Amino acid sequence: ALGRPEFPYNLEFRAENFHLSQLELKRKTSYDVVLLLKITQWIHMLYGDVAIQELFSKCHRLLRLGGILVLEAQPWQKYLEPKHQPPGRRGMHNTLILRPERFSELLGQQGFEKQVSVSPSGLTDAILVFRKVAQVQAESPPLMAQVFQEQQFLHPRVPKKGKVVPPRFPASTPEAPSQEAPVAPVEPALAAAELAPLMDEAAVAPPAPPEAEDLD
């Protein structure tokens, strides 16, 4: 009988959205270690507070009992920097209630136990190591219930109306209207009266005969 493939044939590399993918859950495979390295901010900013709960819940289901979750979460200060905000999600942090400093509390409510926090040299963010200690996780952690309750009282942000600035014409442009001497409109009746004599003369005067060509 064929057993499980050994290293390196048991490795698989894929590029996909881990938050949305259901492939690992459908395979019903348990893992010893799950790494979340500098990814929580992007999931948080793109999908909101509930996405963090779903992310940790998915990691809990994928890990075997006693498995390790390694978390390197970006601090809240990076959420506020425009260069660290995903395209099309500017200002999304204003709608978030859950903060990265409470991720440990949320993981504790979902069946994890914090083991250690390390800050390796050269890294700006601390790395937290958790162990799965409960086989069954809480379906509705108290922290997320509090977050959802607070979100009901959020006021929607109303975008500010832009100030309308009239176009400015340069002074040298002939099409630009003069501010010093406004041009009075010409009355249609007056214009017709001035053109009437010219039109009568053109109608009465016969066309000049062509000059005879001298054949001599």
XYZ file of N, CA and C in Angstrom:
648
model
N 0.850 -1.185 0.000
C 0.000 0.000 0.000
C 0.886 1.236 0.000
N 0.438 2.234 -0.710
C 1.204 3.465 -0.791
C 0.928 4.317 0.431
N 2.004 4.787 1.058
C 1.848 5.649 2.209
C 1.903 7.118 1.829
N 2.005 7.947 2.811
C 2.092 9.382 2.550
C 3.443 9.703 1.939
N 3.495 10.635 0.973
C 4.778 10.976 0.355
C 5.719 11.614 1.365
N 6.994 11.357 1.174
C 8.004 11.899 2.067
C 8.620 13.158 1.458
N 9.369 13.859 2.298
C 10.044 15.085 1.864
C 11.013 14.778 0.740
N 11.097 15.564 -0.312
C 10.412 16.858 -0.511
C 9.120 16.743 -1.298
N 8.599 15.521 -1.490
C 7.411 15.338 -2.321
C 6.119 15.625 -1.557
N 6.248 15.967 -0.307
C 5.058 16.335 0.462
C 4.890 17.844 0.558
N 5.645 18.597 -0.241
C 5.538 20.056 -0.256
C 4.663 20.503 -1.418
N 3.920 21.536 -1.180
C 3.047 22.101 -2.211
C 3.059 23.614 -2.074
N 3.217 24.328 -3.196
C 3.261 25.789 -3.197
C 2.098 26.305 -4.034
N 1.325 27.202 -3.433
C 0.202 27.813 -4.134
C 0.163 29.294 -3.794
N -0.296 30.095 -4.749
C -0.512 31.525 -4.524
C -2.012 31.784 -4.616
N -2.638 32.055 -3.484
C -4.075 32.269 -3.468
C -4.460 33.055 -2.221
N -5.718 33.426 -2.166
C -6.255 34.158 -1.026
C -6.610 33.143 0.065
N -5.774 33.055 1.097
C -5.985 32.065 2.151
C -7.295 32.309 2.891
N -7.680 33.579 3.004
C -8.905 33.897 3.737
C -10.143 33.338 3.033
N -10.139 33.327 1.700
C -11.308 32.895 0.948
C -11.236 31.441 0.494
N -10.044 30.884 0.419
C -9.893 29.521 -0.079
C -10.468 28.508 0.912
N -11.153 27.491 0.372
C -11.717 26.404 1.174
C -11.047 25.069 0.865
N -9.965 25.093 0.094
C -9.341 23.854 -0.336
C -8.820 23.040 0.838
N -8.117 23.671 1.764
C -7.535 22.933 2.882
C -8.615 22.316 3.774
N -9.696 23.038 3.974
C -10.776 22.498 4.808
C -11.459 21.314 4.118
N -11.574 21.372 2.790
C -12.193 20.263 2.066
C -11.299 19.020 2.102
N -10.016 19.215 2.149
C -9.098 18.069 2.217
C -9.108 17.412 3.597
N -9.574 18.123 4.592
C -9.632 17.617 5.970
C -8.250 17.144 6.449
N -7.260 17.984 6.134
C -5.887 17.689 6.551
C -5.533 18.560 7.747
N -4.921 17.965 8.755
C -4.486 18.729 9.927
C -2.995 19.028 9.801
N -2.594 20.147 10.370
C -1.219 20.614 10.246
C -0.623 20.824 11.625
N 0.716 20.799 11.658
C 1.433 21.015 12.914
C 1.678 22.495 13.172
N 1.902 23.272 12.104
C 2.250 24.685 12.254
C 1.522 25.485 11.181
N 1.008 26.647 11.555
C 0.437 27.623 10.624
C 1.143 28.953 10.877
N 1.623 29.588 9.811
C 2.319 30.869 9.918
C 1.424 31.981 9.386
N 1.257 33.018 10.181
C 0.571 34.245 9.757
C 1.571 35.389 9.921
N 2.349 35.635 8.892
C 3.432 36.612 8.972
C 3.056 37.851 8.163
N 2.801 38.931 8.864
C 2.493 40.229 8.256
C 1.366 40.130 7.220
N 0.299 39.449 7.574
C -0.833 39.324 6.661
C -2.139 39.801 7.282
N -2.175 39.917 8.609
C -3.438 40.256 9.277
C -3.941 41.638 8.892
N -3.050 42.595 8.689
C -3.503 43.953 8.363
C -4.259 43.973 7.037
N -3.758 43.246 6.038
C -4.397 43.280 4.719
C -5.759 42.610 4.765
N -5.868 41.497 5.468
C -7.172 40.844 5.603
C -8.120 41.725 6.406
N -7.601 42.358 7.445
C -8.403 43.227 8.298
C -8.930 44.434 7.523
N -8.060 45.045 6.717
C -8.451 46.246 5.983
C -9.376 45.929 4.813
N -9.240 44.757 4.225
C -10.046 44.424 3.058
C -11.421 43.872 3.422
N -11.503 43.122 4.536
C -12.737 42.410 4.842
C -13.346 42.772 6.193
N -12.692 43.626 6.978
C -13.296 44.097 8.210
C -12.983 43.246 9.424
N -13.598 43.613 10.561
C -13.341 42.943 11.837
C -13.709 41.461 11.798
N -14.816 41.141 11.152
C -15.270 39.751 11.141
C -14.260 38.851 10.445
N -13.463 39.413 9.530
C -12.484 38.602 8.812
C -11.396 38.082 9.741
N -11.031 38.850 10.775
C -10.015 38.389 11.713
C -10.542 37.198 12.515
N -11.785 37.269 12.932
C -12.383 36.135 13.638
C -12.412 34.903 12.736
N -12.805 35.069 11.468
C -12.848 33.946 10.543
C -11.453 33.399 10.270
N -10.459 34.267 10.200
C -9.087 33.833 9.955
C -8.576 32.961 11.093
N -8.743 33.413 12.334
C -8.283 32.635 13.480
C -9.096 31.340 13.631
N -10.370 31.390 13.307
C -11.204 30.196 13.378
C -10.743 29.160 12.358
N -10.365 29.618 11.184
C -9.882 28.701 10.150
C -8.555 28.068 10.568
N -7.652 28.861 11.153
C -6.382 28.319 11.636
C -6.622 27.266 12.717
N -7.612 27.497 13.574
C -7.926 26.532 14.625
C -8.388 25.207 14.025
N -9.211 25.257 12.986
C -9.701 24.028 12.369
C -8.602 23.279 11.624
N -7.629 23.996 11.078
C -6.559 23.355 10.312
C -5.484 22.733 11.204
N -5.308 23.227 12.408
C -4.256 22.733 13.297
C -4.737 21.506 14.071
N -3.819 20.585 14.271
C -4.111 19.456 15.151
C -4.058 19.937 16.599
N -4.584 19.166 17.504
C -4.523 19.521 18.914
C -3.057 19.544 19.363
N -2.628 20.655 19.910
C -1.232 20.860 20.271
C -0.438 21.552 19.184
N -1.076 21.847 18.053
C -0.398 22.524 16.956
C -0.041 23.961 17.295
N 0.874 24.524 16.506
C 1.432 25.847 16.779
C 0.949 26.855 15.738
N 0.537 28.013 16.230
C 0.193 29.153 15.386
C 1.210 30.256 15.639
N 1.917 30.675 14.588
C 2.909 31.743 14.684
C 2.305 32.993 14.064
N 2.176 34.030 14.865
C 1.499 35.257 14.438
C 2.458 36.438 14.489
N 2.601 37.110 13.356
C 3.326 38.385 13.286
C 2.348 39.418 12.727
N 1.710 40.140 13.611
C 0.669 41.085 13.220
C 1.229 42.503 13.174
N 0.812 43.247 12.164
C 1.221 44.644 12.086
C 0.524 45.451 13.175
N 1.220 46.393 13.809
C 0.589 47.222 14.850
C -0.409 48.204 14.253
N -1.247 48.751 15.107
C -2.298 49.677 14.664
C -1.720 50.922 14.002
N -0.537 51.338 14.399
C 0.062 52.537 13.830
C 0.254 52.402 12.323
N 0.529 51.195 11.847
C 0.723 50.999 10.411
C -0.593 51.070 9.653
N -1.701 50.812 10.324
C -3.005 50.960 9.678
C -3.249 52.413 9.268
N -2.672 53.336 10.027
C -2.947 54.754 9.821
C -2.075 55.371 8.734
N -1.024 54.698 8.311
C -0.114 55.244 7.308
C -0.658 54.959 5.914
N -0.830 55.992 5.087
C -1.398 55.780 3.740
C -0.612 54.783 2.903
N 0.703 54.730 3.049
C 1.502 53.816 2.229
C 1.265 52.353 2.605
N 0.697 52.101 3.786
C 0.421 50.738 4.225
C -1.043 50.361 4.076
N -1.817 51.192 3.375
C -3.239 50.908 3.186
C -3.456 50.319 1.800
N -4.275 49.268 1.685
C -4.501 48.636 0.379
C -5.163 49.613 -0.592
N -4.887 49.488 -1.882
C -5.540 50.358 -2.880
C -7.053 50.207 -2.826
N -7.749 51.329 -2.876
C -9.203 51.320 -2.816
C -9.774 51.194 -1.423
N -8.912 51.152 -0.387
C -9.391 51.016 0.992
C -8.851 52.149 1.867
N -8.682 53.323 1.283
C -8.229 54.458 2.065
C -9.280 54.841 3.093
N -8.877 54.967 4.330
C -9.803 55.330 5.386
C -10.594 54.163 5.934
N -10.303 52.945 5.495
C -11.028 51.773 5.995
C -10.807 51.579 7.490
N -9.666 52.033 8.003
C -9.372 51.839 9.426
C -10.376 52.573 10.319
N -11.057 53.588 9.776
C -12.037 54.321 10.577
C -13.278 53.484 10.881
N -13.479 52.399 10.162
C -14.642 51.542 10.385
C -14.314 50.335 11.259
N -13.054 50.185 11.677
C -12.628 49.016 12.445
C -12.664 49.320 13.940
N -13.109 48.364 14.717
C -13.136 48.483 16.175
C -12.085 47.587 16.811
N -11.917 46.407 16.278
C -10.930 45.464 16.794
C -9.521 45.980 16.517
N -8.649 45.900 17.516
C -7.278 46.376 17.399
C -6.306 45.196 17.484
N -5.143 45.293 16.816
C -4.183 44.185 16.845
C -3.735 43.799 18.253
N -3.694 44.746 19.183
C -3.256 44.411 20.534
C -4.251 43.503 21.265
N -5.424 43.298 20.694
C -6.424 42.413 21.305
C -6.522 41.068 20.576
N -5.645 40.843 19.597
C -5.668 39.564 18.886
C -5.376 38.405 19.835
N -4.461 38.616 20.799
C -4.131 37.548 21.749
C -5.359 37.168 22.576
N -6.132 38.174 22.973
C -7.354 37.901 23.736
C -8.349 37.107 22.903
N -8.494 37.483 21.628
C -9.423 36.784 20.756
C -8.980 35.341 20.527
N -7.686 35.121 20.339
C -7.184 33.761 20.151
C -7.397 32.916 21.411
N -7.232 33.540 22.582
C -7.481 32.823 23.826
C -8.919 32.375 23.958
N -9.864 33.178 23.436
C -11.278 32.819 23.486
C -11.644 31.765 22.453
N -10.752 31.517 21.494
C -11.029 30.547 20.439
C -10.260 29.241 20.626
N -9.653 29.032 21.771
C -9.028 27.739 22.024
C -7.525 27.714 21.890
N -6.879 28.881 21.885
C -5.419 28.957 21.814
C -4.859 29.428 23.160
N -3.620 29.084 23.381
C -2.909 29.530 24.583
C -1.581 30.133 24.160
N -1.333 31.346 24.621
C -0.094 32.021 24.252
C 1.089 31.355 24.935
N 2.126 31.070 24.135
C 3.308 30.401 24.646
C 4.454 31.377 24.893
N 4.760 32.188 23.909
C 5.920 33.062 24.026
C 5.780 34.221 23.043
N 6.442 35.326 23.328
C 6.538 36.480 22.447
C 8.005 36.805 22.254
N 8.438 36.825 21.012
C 9.850 37.069 20.713
C 9.950 38.252 19.769
N 11.068 38.953 19.874
C 11.350 40.107 19.002
C 12.734 39.926 18.408
N 12.866 39.168 17.331
C 14.182 38.953 16.729
C 14.781 40.254 16.220
N 16.084 40.333 16.244
C 16.767 41.527 15.745
C 16.520 41.666 14.256
N 16.291 42.897 13.824
C 16.007 43.169 12.423
C 14.536 43.207 12.090
N 13.655 42.769 12.994
C 12.219 42.803 12.763
C 11.585 43.881 13.627
N 10.671 44.628 13.029
C 10.019 45.720 13.759
C 8.836 45.246 14.582
N 8.197 44.138 14.194
C 7.005 43.645 14.879
C 7.330 42.361 15.627
N 6.744 42.220 16.813
C 6.978 41.029 17.633
C 6.282 39.819 17.020
N 6.834 38.640 17.262
C 6.269 37.380 16.802
C 5.682 36.661 18.008
N 4.398 36.325 17.932
C 3.689 35.645 19.016
C 3.455 34.190 18.629
N 3.699 33.303 19.581
C 3.535 31.868 19.354
C 2.408 31.366 20.246
N 1.413 30.710 19.623
C 0.260 30.170 20.327
C 0.182 28.656 20.090
N -0.416 27.963 21.040
C -0.635 26.521 20.925
C -2.131 26.238 21.028
N -2.606 25.344 20.167
C -4.008 24.944 20.209
C -4.211 23.987 21.378
N -4.982 24.428 22.377
C -5.158 23.633 23.595
C -6.578 23.121 23.746
N -7.499 23.593 22.919
C -8.901 23.156 22.998
C -9.328 22.640 21.630
N -9.941 21.486 21.621
C -10.357 20.894 20.348
C -11.544 21.630 19.760
N -12.432 22.111 20.623
C -13.627 22.828 20.182
C -13.449 24.301 20.517
N -13.623 25.147 19.527
C -13.468 26.585 19.731
C -14.819 27.234 19.994
N -14.754 28.418 20.570
C -15.983 29.167 20.839
C -16.544 29.701 19.527
N -17.821 29.439 19.264
C -18.438 29.902 18.026
C -18.603 31.416 18.018
N -18.908 31.991 19.159
C -19.079 33.442 19.254
C -18.281 33.948 20.445
N -17.007 34.293 20.234
C -16.185 34.791 21.348
C -16.777 36.066 21.934
N -16.678 36.256 23.242
C -17.228 37.466 23.870
C -16.652 38.747 23.279
N -15.380 38.726 22.903
C -14.778 39.939 22.354
C -15.455 40.350 21.049
N -15.726 39.379 20.174
C -16.360 39.707 18.906
C -17.809 40.124 19.100
N -18.485 39.558 20.097
C -19.852 40.005 20.396
C -19.850 41.478 20.801
N -18.822 41.883 21.560
C -18.697 43.288 21.951
C -18.401 44.163 20.739
N -17.544 43.664 19.846
C -17.209 44.430 18.638
C -18.440 44.641 17.773
N -19.231 43.587 17.561
C -20.425 43.708 16.734
C -21.445 44.659 17.349
N -21.540 44.661 18.670
C -22.474 45.563 19.337
C -22.037 47.010 19.147
N -20.748 47.272 19.234
C -20.257 48.638 19.055
C -20.393 49.096 17.611
N -20.284 48.182 16.662
C -20.397 48.561 15.254
C -21.796 49.030 14.903
N -22.802 48.625 15.658
C -24.163 49.054 15.377
C -24.351 50.544 15.630
N -23.463 51.132 16.406
C -23.599 52.554 16.748
C -22.640 53.427 15.945
N -21.971 52.826 14.954
C -21.093 53.612 14.109
C -21.926 54.451 13.158
N -21.548 55.690 13.003
C -22.220 56.569 12.055
C -21.514 56.475 10.712
N -22.281 56.317 9.629
C -21.628 56.239 8.314
C -20.914 57.539 7.986
N -19.767 57.407 7.384
C -18.991 58.585 7.002
C -19.579 59.207 5.743
N -19.849 60.494 5.809
C -20.389 61.219 4.661
C -19.232 61.927 3.969
N -18.977 61.632 2.705
C -17.862 62.298 2.022
C -18.096 63.788 1.901
N -17.038 64.541 2.051
C -17.130 65.995 1.942
C -17.333 66.413 0.494
N -18.196 67.412 0.303
C -18.442 67.923 -1.035
C -17.279 68.806 -1.470
N -16.858 68.585 -2.692
C -15.761 69.381 -3.231
C -16.207 70.799 -3.548
N -15.317 71.747 -3.397
C -15.611 73.146 -3.681
C -15.539 73.396 -5.180
N -16.605 73.993 -5.732
C -16.659 74.272 -7.162
C -15.949 75.585 -7.439
N -14.939 75.541 -8.266
C -14.171 76.734 -8.629
C -14.474 77.068 -10.079
N -14.979 78.295 -10.385
C -15.288 78.648 -11.786
C -14.012 78.721 -12.610
N -14.091 78.405 -13.899
C -12.886 78.469 -14.748
C -12.419 79.890 -14.930
N -11.132 80.062 -15.055
C -10.533 81.375 -15.272
C -9.962 81.450 -16.682
N -10.288 82.559 -17.370
C -9.785 82.767 -18.717
C -8.585 83.708 -18.658
N -7.528 83.396 -19.378
C -6.396 84.349 -19.426
C -6.781 85.627 -20.142
N -6.154 86.732 -19.746
C -6.508 88.048 -20.298
C -6.211 88.152 -21.781
N -5.200 87.390 -22.293
C -4.810 87.492 -23.692
C -5.676 86.655 -24.613
N -6.563 85.862 -24.072
C -7.402 85.010 -24.907
C -8.495 85.839 -25.554
N -8.597 85.817 -26.908
C -9.628 86.662 -27.552
C -11.039 86.217 -27.217
N -11.218 84.887 -26.905
C -12.564 84.445 -26.593
C -13.011 84.848 -25.203
N -12.070 85.291 -24.382
C -12.429 85.633 -23.015
C -13.240 86.917 -22.976
N -14.323 86.930 -22.271
C -15.122 88.170 -22.181
C -14.384 89.236 -21.386
N -14.469 90.473 -21.840
C -13.810 91.593 -21.173
C -14.619 91.996 -19.950
N -13.894 92.175 -18.834
C -14.562 92.566 -17.598
C -14.765 94.081 -17.532
N -13.965 94.878 -18.308
C -14.045 96.347 -18.217
C -15.145 96.896 -19.114
N -15.236 96.379 -20.349
C -16.229 96.912 -21.282
C -17.089 95.766 -21.784
N -18.161 95.487 -21.105
C -19.030 94.397 -21.562
C -19.696 94.737 -22.884
N -19.800 93.771 -23.745
C -20.390 93.967 -25.068
C -21.894 93.807 -24.957
N -22.623 94.841 -25.428
C -24.082 94.809 -25.382
C -24.601 93.913 -26.488
N -25.585 93.137 -26.220
C -26.133 92.261 -27.272
C -26.829 93.067 -28.358
N -26.742 92.597 -29.591
C -27.356 93.267 -30.738
C -28.789 92.779 -30.875
N -29.691 93.748 -30.939
C -31.093 93.396 -31.091
C -31.328 92.825 -32.482
N -32.073 91.740 -32.624
C -32.334 91.176 -33.961
C -33.079 92.130 -34.874
N -34.040 92.915 -34.326
C -34.792 93.850 -35.167
C -33.889 94.931 -35.728
N -32.948 95.461 -34.922
C -32.038 96.509 -35.376
C -31.104 95.974 -36.452
N -30.620 94.794 -36.258
C -29.721 94.224 -37.252
C -30.440 94.014 -38.573
N -31.693 93.602 -38.557
C -32.443 93.402 -39.790
C -32.712 94.730 -40.488
N -32.978 95.802 -39.701
C -33.242 97.115 -40.298
C -32.004 97.661 -40.996
N -30.815 97.451 -40.435
C -29.591 97.957 -41.067
C -29.235 97.181 -42.315
N -29.577 95.921 -42.396
C -29.234 95.095 -43.554
C -30.263 95.177 -44.659
N -31.468 95.706 -44.365
C -32.529 95.748 -45.371
C -32.144 96.559 -46.604
N -31.601 97.837 -46.504
C -31.232 98.598 -47.718
C -30.191 97.875 -48.560
N -29.219 97.237 -47.910
C -28.183 96.521 -48.656
C -28.764 95.354 -49.418
N -29.714 94.673 -48.794
C -30.349 93.553 -49.467
C -31.183 94.013 -50.646
N -31.871 95.244 -50.542
C -32.664 95.756 -51.666
C -31.780 96.119 -52.834
N -30.631 96.804 -52.576
C -29.728 97.180 -53.657
C -29.190 95.960 -54.372
N -28.874 94.928 -53.614
C -28.348 93.722 -54.253
C -29.397 93.034 -55.082
N -30.665 93.162 -54.692
C -31.725 92.516 -55.459
C -32.063 93.279 -56.719
N -31.988 94.673 -56.721
C -32.383 95.496 -57.865
C -31.274 95.573 -58.889
N -30.056 95.762 -58.493
C -28.956 95.975 -59.425
C -28.741 94.719 -60.244
N -28.824 94.834 -61.624
C -28.600 93.648 -62.474
C -27.120 93.331 -62.514
N -26.794 92.121 -62.788
C -25.374 91.759 -62.881
C -24.720 92.389 -64.095
N -23.465 92.780 -64.012
C -22.741 93.418 -65.112
C -22.506 92.409 -66.231
N -22.735 92.864 -67.521
C -22.547 91.948 -68.659
C -21.059 91.626 -68.811
N -20.768 90.455 -69.298
C -19.339 90.115 -69.504
C -18.747 90.937 -70.629
N -17.487 91.328 -70.561
C -16.797 92.122 -71.603
C -16.605 91.296 -72.855
N -16.870 91.963 -73.998
C -16.718 91.279 -75.300
C -15.261 91.087 -75.600
N -14.947 89.926 -76.117
C -13.559 89.595 -76.421
C -13.192 90.137 -77.815
N -12.121 90.877 -77.939
C -11.669 91.458 -79.207
C -10.988 90.373 -80.038
N -11.617 90.050 -81.239
C -11.070 88.991 -82.080
C -10.002 89.487 -83.013
N -9.905 90.836 -83.194
C -8.902 91.367 -84.152
C -7.512 91.237 -83.541
